[in-house]
PDB file of C-alpha atoms in Angstrom:
ATOM      1  CA  MET G   1      48.127   8.278  97.576  1.00  0.00           C
ATOM      2  CA  LEU G   2      45.667   5.844  99.107  1.00  0.00           C
ATOM      3  CA  ARG G   3      47.794   2.841  98.119  1.00  0.00           C
ATOM      4  CA  PHE G   4      50.883   4.325  99.781  1.00  0.00           C
ATOM      5  CA  PHE G   5      48.845   4.951 102.927  1.00  0.00           C
ATOM      6  CA  SER G   6      47.609   1.345 102.979  1.00  0.00           C
ATOM      7  CA  LEU G   7      51.094  -0.050 102.327  1.00  0.00           C
ATOM      8  CA  GLY G   8      52.625   2.147 105.017  1.00  0.00           C
ATOM      9  CA  LEU G   9      49.930   1.086 107.465  1.00  0.00           C
ATOM     10  CA  LEU G  10      50.621  -2.600 106.797  1.00  0.00           C
ATOM     11  CA  VAL G  11      54.363  -2.126 107.291  1.00  0.00           C
ATOM     12  CA  LEU G  12      53.712  -0.266 110.559  1.00  0.00           C
ATOM     13  CA  PHE G  13      51.406  -3.066 111.753  1.00  0.00           C
ATOM     14  CA  ALA G  14      54.022  -5.682 110.908  1.00  0.00           C
ATOM     15  CA  LEU G  15      56.719  -3.803 112.838  1.00  0.00           C
ATOM     16  CA  LEU G  16      54.431  -3.325 115.827  1.00  0.00           C
ATOM     17  CA  ALA G  17      53.438  -6.997 115.772  1.00  0.00           C
ATOM     18  CA  ILE G  18      57.089  -8.047 115.778  1.00  0.00           C
ATOM     19  CA  LEU G  19      57.779  -5.656 118.650  1.00  0.00           C
ATOM     20  CA  ALA G  20      54.787  -6.962 120.583  1.00  0.00           C
ATOM     21  CA  ARG G  21      55.876 -10.559 120.049  1.00  0.00           C
ATOM     22  CA  VAL G  22      59.328  -9.724 121.406  1.00  0.00           C
ATOM     23  CA  ILE G  23      57.835  -7.944 124.436  1.00  0.00           C
ATOM     24  CA  GLY G  24      55.374 -10.792 125.182  1.00  0.00           C
ATOM     25  CA  GLY G  25      52.978 -10.991 128.153  1.00  0.00           C
ATOM     26  CA  PRO G  26      49.942  -8.703 128.563  1.00  0.00           C
ATOM     27  CA  ALA G  27      51.545  -6.024 126.414  1.00  0.00           C
ATOM     28  CA  TRP G  28      51.000  -8.347 123.423  1.00  0.00           C
ATOM     29  CA  TRP G  29      47.223  -8.304 123.924  1.00  0.00           C
ATOM     30  CA  VAL G  30      47.085  -4.545 124.447  1.00  0.00           C
ATOM     31  CA  LEU G  31      49.054  -4.003 121.265  1.00  0.00           C
ATOM     32  CA  ALA G  32      46.899  -6.523 119.376  1.00  0.00           C
ATOM     33  CA  VAL G  33      43.727  -4.668 120.405  1.00  0.00           C
ATOM     34  CA  LEU G  34      45.332  -1.368 119.409  1.00  0.00           C
ATOM     35  CA  LEU G  35      46.305  -2.800 116.003  1.00  0.00           C
ATOM     36  CA  VAL G  36      42.786  -4.081 115.354  1.00  0.00           C
ATOM     37  CA  GLY G  37      41.344  -0.690 116.319  1.00  0.00           C
ATOM     38  CA  LEU G  38      43.741   1.160 114.029  1.00  0.00           C
ATOM     39  CA  ALA G  39      42.957  -1.215 111.174  1.00  0.00           C
ATOM     40  CA  GLY G  40      39.238  -0.605 111.690  1.00  0.00           C
ATOM     41  CA  VAL G  41      39.746   3.158 111.567  1.00  0.00           C
ATOM     42  CA  ALA G  42      41.920   2.851 108.454  1.00  0.00           C
ATOM     43  CA  ILE G  43      39.363   0.682 106.653  1.00  0.00           C
ATOM     44  CA  TYR G  44      36.560   3.075 107.592  1.00  0.00           C
ATOM     45  CA  ASP G  45      38.584   6.034 106.302  1.00  0.00           C
ATOM     46  CA  VAL G  46      39.444   4.297 103.021  1.00  0.00           C
ATOM     47  CA  VAL G  47      35.813   3.358 102.375  1.00  0.00           C
ATOM     48  CA  ARG G  48      34.555   6.819 103.320  1.00  0.00           C
ATOM     49  CA  CYS G  49      37.113   8.582 101.110  1.00  0.00           C
ATOM     50  CA  ARG G  50      36.577   6.271  98.156  1.00  0.00           C
ATOM     51  CA  TRP G  51      32.857   6.980  98.048  1.00  0.00           C
ATOM     52  CA  SER G  52      33.111  10.624  98.989  1.00  0.00           C
ATOM     53  CA  ARG G  53      32.502  13.323  96.365  1.00  0.00           C
ATOM     54  CA  ARG G  54      35.539  15.252  97.541  1.00  0.00           C
ATOM     55  CA  TRP G  55      37.770  12.775  95.722  1.00  0.00           C
ATOM     56  CA  GLY G  56      36.223  13.561  92.359  1.00  0.00           C
ATOM     57  CA  LEU G  57      33.172  13.215  90.202  1.00  0.00           C
ATOM     58  CA  SER G  58      31.784   9.876  89.174  1.00  0.00           C
ATOM     59  CA  SER G  59      30.557  11.247  85.815  1.00  0.00           C
ATOM     60  CA  PHE G  60      30.265  14.479  83.852  1.00  0.00           C
ATOM     61  CA  ASP G  61      26.617  14.643  84.897  1.00  0.00           C
ATOM     62  CA  ASP G  62      27.841  15.549  88.401  1.00  0.00           C
ATOM     63  CA  LEU G  63      29.618  18.640  87.068  1.00  0.00           C
ATOM     64  CA  GLU G  64      27.964  21.922  88.093  1.00  0.00           C
ATOM     65  CA  PRO G  65      28.622  25.504  86.904  1.00  0.00           C
ATOM     66  CA  ARG G  66      29.928  26.493  90.355  1.00  0.00           C
ATOM     67  CA  MET G  67      32.767  23.953  89.943  1.00  0.00           C
ATOM     68  CA  LEU G  68      34.148  25.548  86.761  1.00  0.00           C
ATOM     69  CA  ARG G  69      36.302  28.669  87.129  1.00  0.00           C
ATOM     70  CA  ARG G  70      37.439  31.333  84.695  1.00  0.00           C
ATOM     71  CA  GLY G  71      40.092  34.003  85.083  1.00  0.00           C
ATOM     72  CA  ILE G  72      38.461  37.391  84.515  1.00  0.00           C
ATOM     73  CA  GLU G  73      41.335  39.757  85.107  1.00  0.00           C
ATOM     74  CA  HIS G  74      44.594  39.648  86.984  1.00  0.00           C
ATOM     75  CA  GLY G  75      43.913  38.279  90.445  1.00  0.00           C
ATOM     76  CA  HIS G  76      40.172  37.729  89.921  1.00  0.00           C
ATOM     77  CA  ILE G  77      38.617  34.327  89.255  1.00  0.00           C
ATOM     78  CA  ALA G  78      34.881  33.658  89.096  1.00  0.00           C
ATOM     79  CA  SER G  79      32.771  30.548  88.649  1.00  0.00           C
ATOM     80  CA  TYR G  80      30.551  30.107  85.629  1.00  0.00           C
ATOM     81  CA  ALA G  81      27.584  30.183  88.007  1.00  0.00           C
ATOM     82  CA  GLU G  82      28.528  33.802  88.756  1.00  0.00           C
ATOM     83  CA  LEU G  83      29.341  34.748  85.144  1.00  0.00           C
ATOM     84  CA  THR G  84      26.359  33.353  83.288  1.00  0.00           C
ATOM     85  CA  GLN G  85      22.642  33.852  83.554  1.00  0.00           C
ATOM     86  CA  TRP G  86      21.307  30.307  83.796  1.00  0.00           C
ATOM     87  CA  LEU G  87      17.885  29.641  82.326  1.00  0.00           C
ATOM     88  CA  THR G  88      15.349  27.108  83.481  1.00  0.00           C
ATOM     89  CA  PRO G  89      14.100  24.493  81.010  1.00  0.00           C
ATOM     90  CA  SER G  90      11.723  26.010  78.401  1.00  0.00           C
ATOM     91  CA  GLN G  91      12.237  29.533  79.788  1.00  0.00           C
ATOM     92  CA  LEU G  92      13.063  30.929  76.324  1.00  0.00           C
ATOM     93  CA  ALA G  93       9.934  29.406  74.803  1.00  0.00           C
ATOM     94  CA  GLU G  94       7.695  30.862  77.515  1.00  0.00           C
ATOM     95  CA  ALA G  95       9.218  34.279  78.111  1.00  0.00           C
ATOM     96  CA  ALA G  96      12.776  35.313  77.299  1.00  0.00           C
ATOM     97  CA  PRO G  97      14.621  37.321  79.948  1.00  0.00           C
ATOM     98  CA  ALA G  98      14.843  41.074  79.267  1.00  0.00           C
ATOM     99  CA  ASP G  99      18.588  40.796  78.517  1.00  0.00           C
ATOM    100  CA  TRP G 100      17.898  38.191  75.830  1.00  0.00           C
ATOM    101  CA  GLN G 101      14.717  39.611  74.323  1.00  0.00           C
ATOM    102  CA  GLN G 102      16.297  41.429  71.343  1.00  0.00           C
ATOM    103  CA  ASP G 103      18.505  38.457  70.427  1.00  0.00           C
ATOM    104  CA  TRP G 104      15.544  36.112  70.743  1.00  0.00           C
ATOM    105  CA  GLU G 105      13.422  38.227  68.401  1.00  0.00           C
ATOM    106  CA  LEU G 106      16.240  38.354  65.792  1.00  0.00           C
ATOM    107  CA  ALA G 107      16.818  34.590  65.918  1.00  0.00           C
ATOM    108  CA  ASP G 108      15.763  32.632  62.815  1.00  0.00           C
ATOM    109  CA  PRO G 109      15.666  28.816  62.928  1.00  0.00           C
ATOM    110  CA  ASP G 110      16.053  28.569  59.133  1.00  0.00           C
ATOM    111  CA  ARG G 111      19.434  30.312  58.819  1.00  0.00           C
ATOM    112  CA  PHE G 112      22.422  31.409  60.829  1.00  0.00           C
ATOM    113  CA  ARG G 113      23.257  35.083  60.650  1.00  0.00           C
ATOM    114  CA  PRO G 114      25.561  36.587  63.293  1.00  0.00           C
TER     115      PRO G 114
END
């Protein structure tokens, strides 16, 4: 999408430059200043969008539970931040939440038993 925008902008600048050259006189300078201003805005926008997070994540480490969605029932979607109780580091070792207490007591590190 960004490449098409840049290509379209260059074609537009070329057409305007040809038109300005045909017109001549002071209109040429006004159009030249306008073209430089538009190019500056376009470059700023391209740089801002390229480094913006709204265009995507730079790595999986940037992924957060609120970004992942799951369909619950017809017409209802929730994020994993809403669906899951998120624990802080070492929270289970210090004090398991009340919802997890029974499972934590039944857990055995030496064997797996569902």
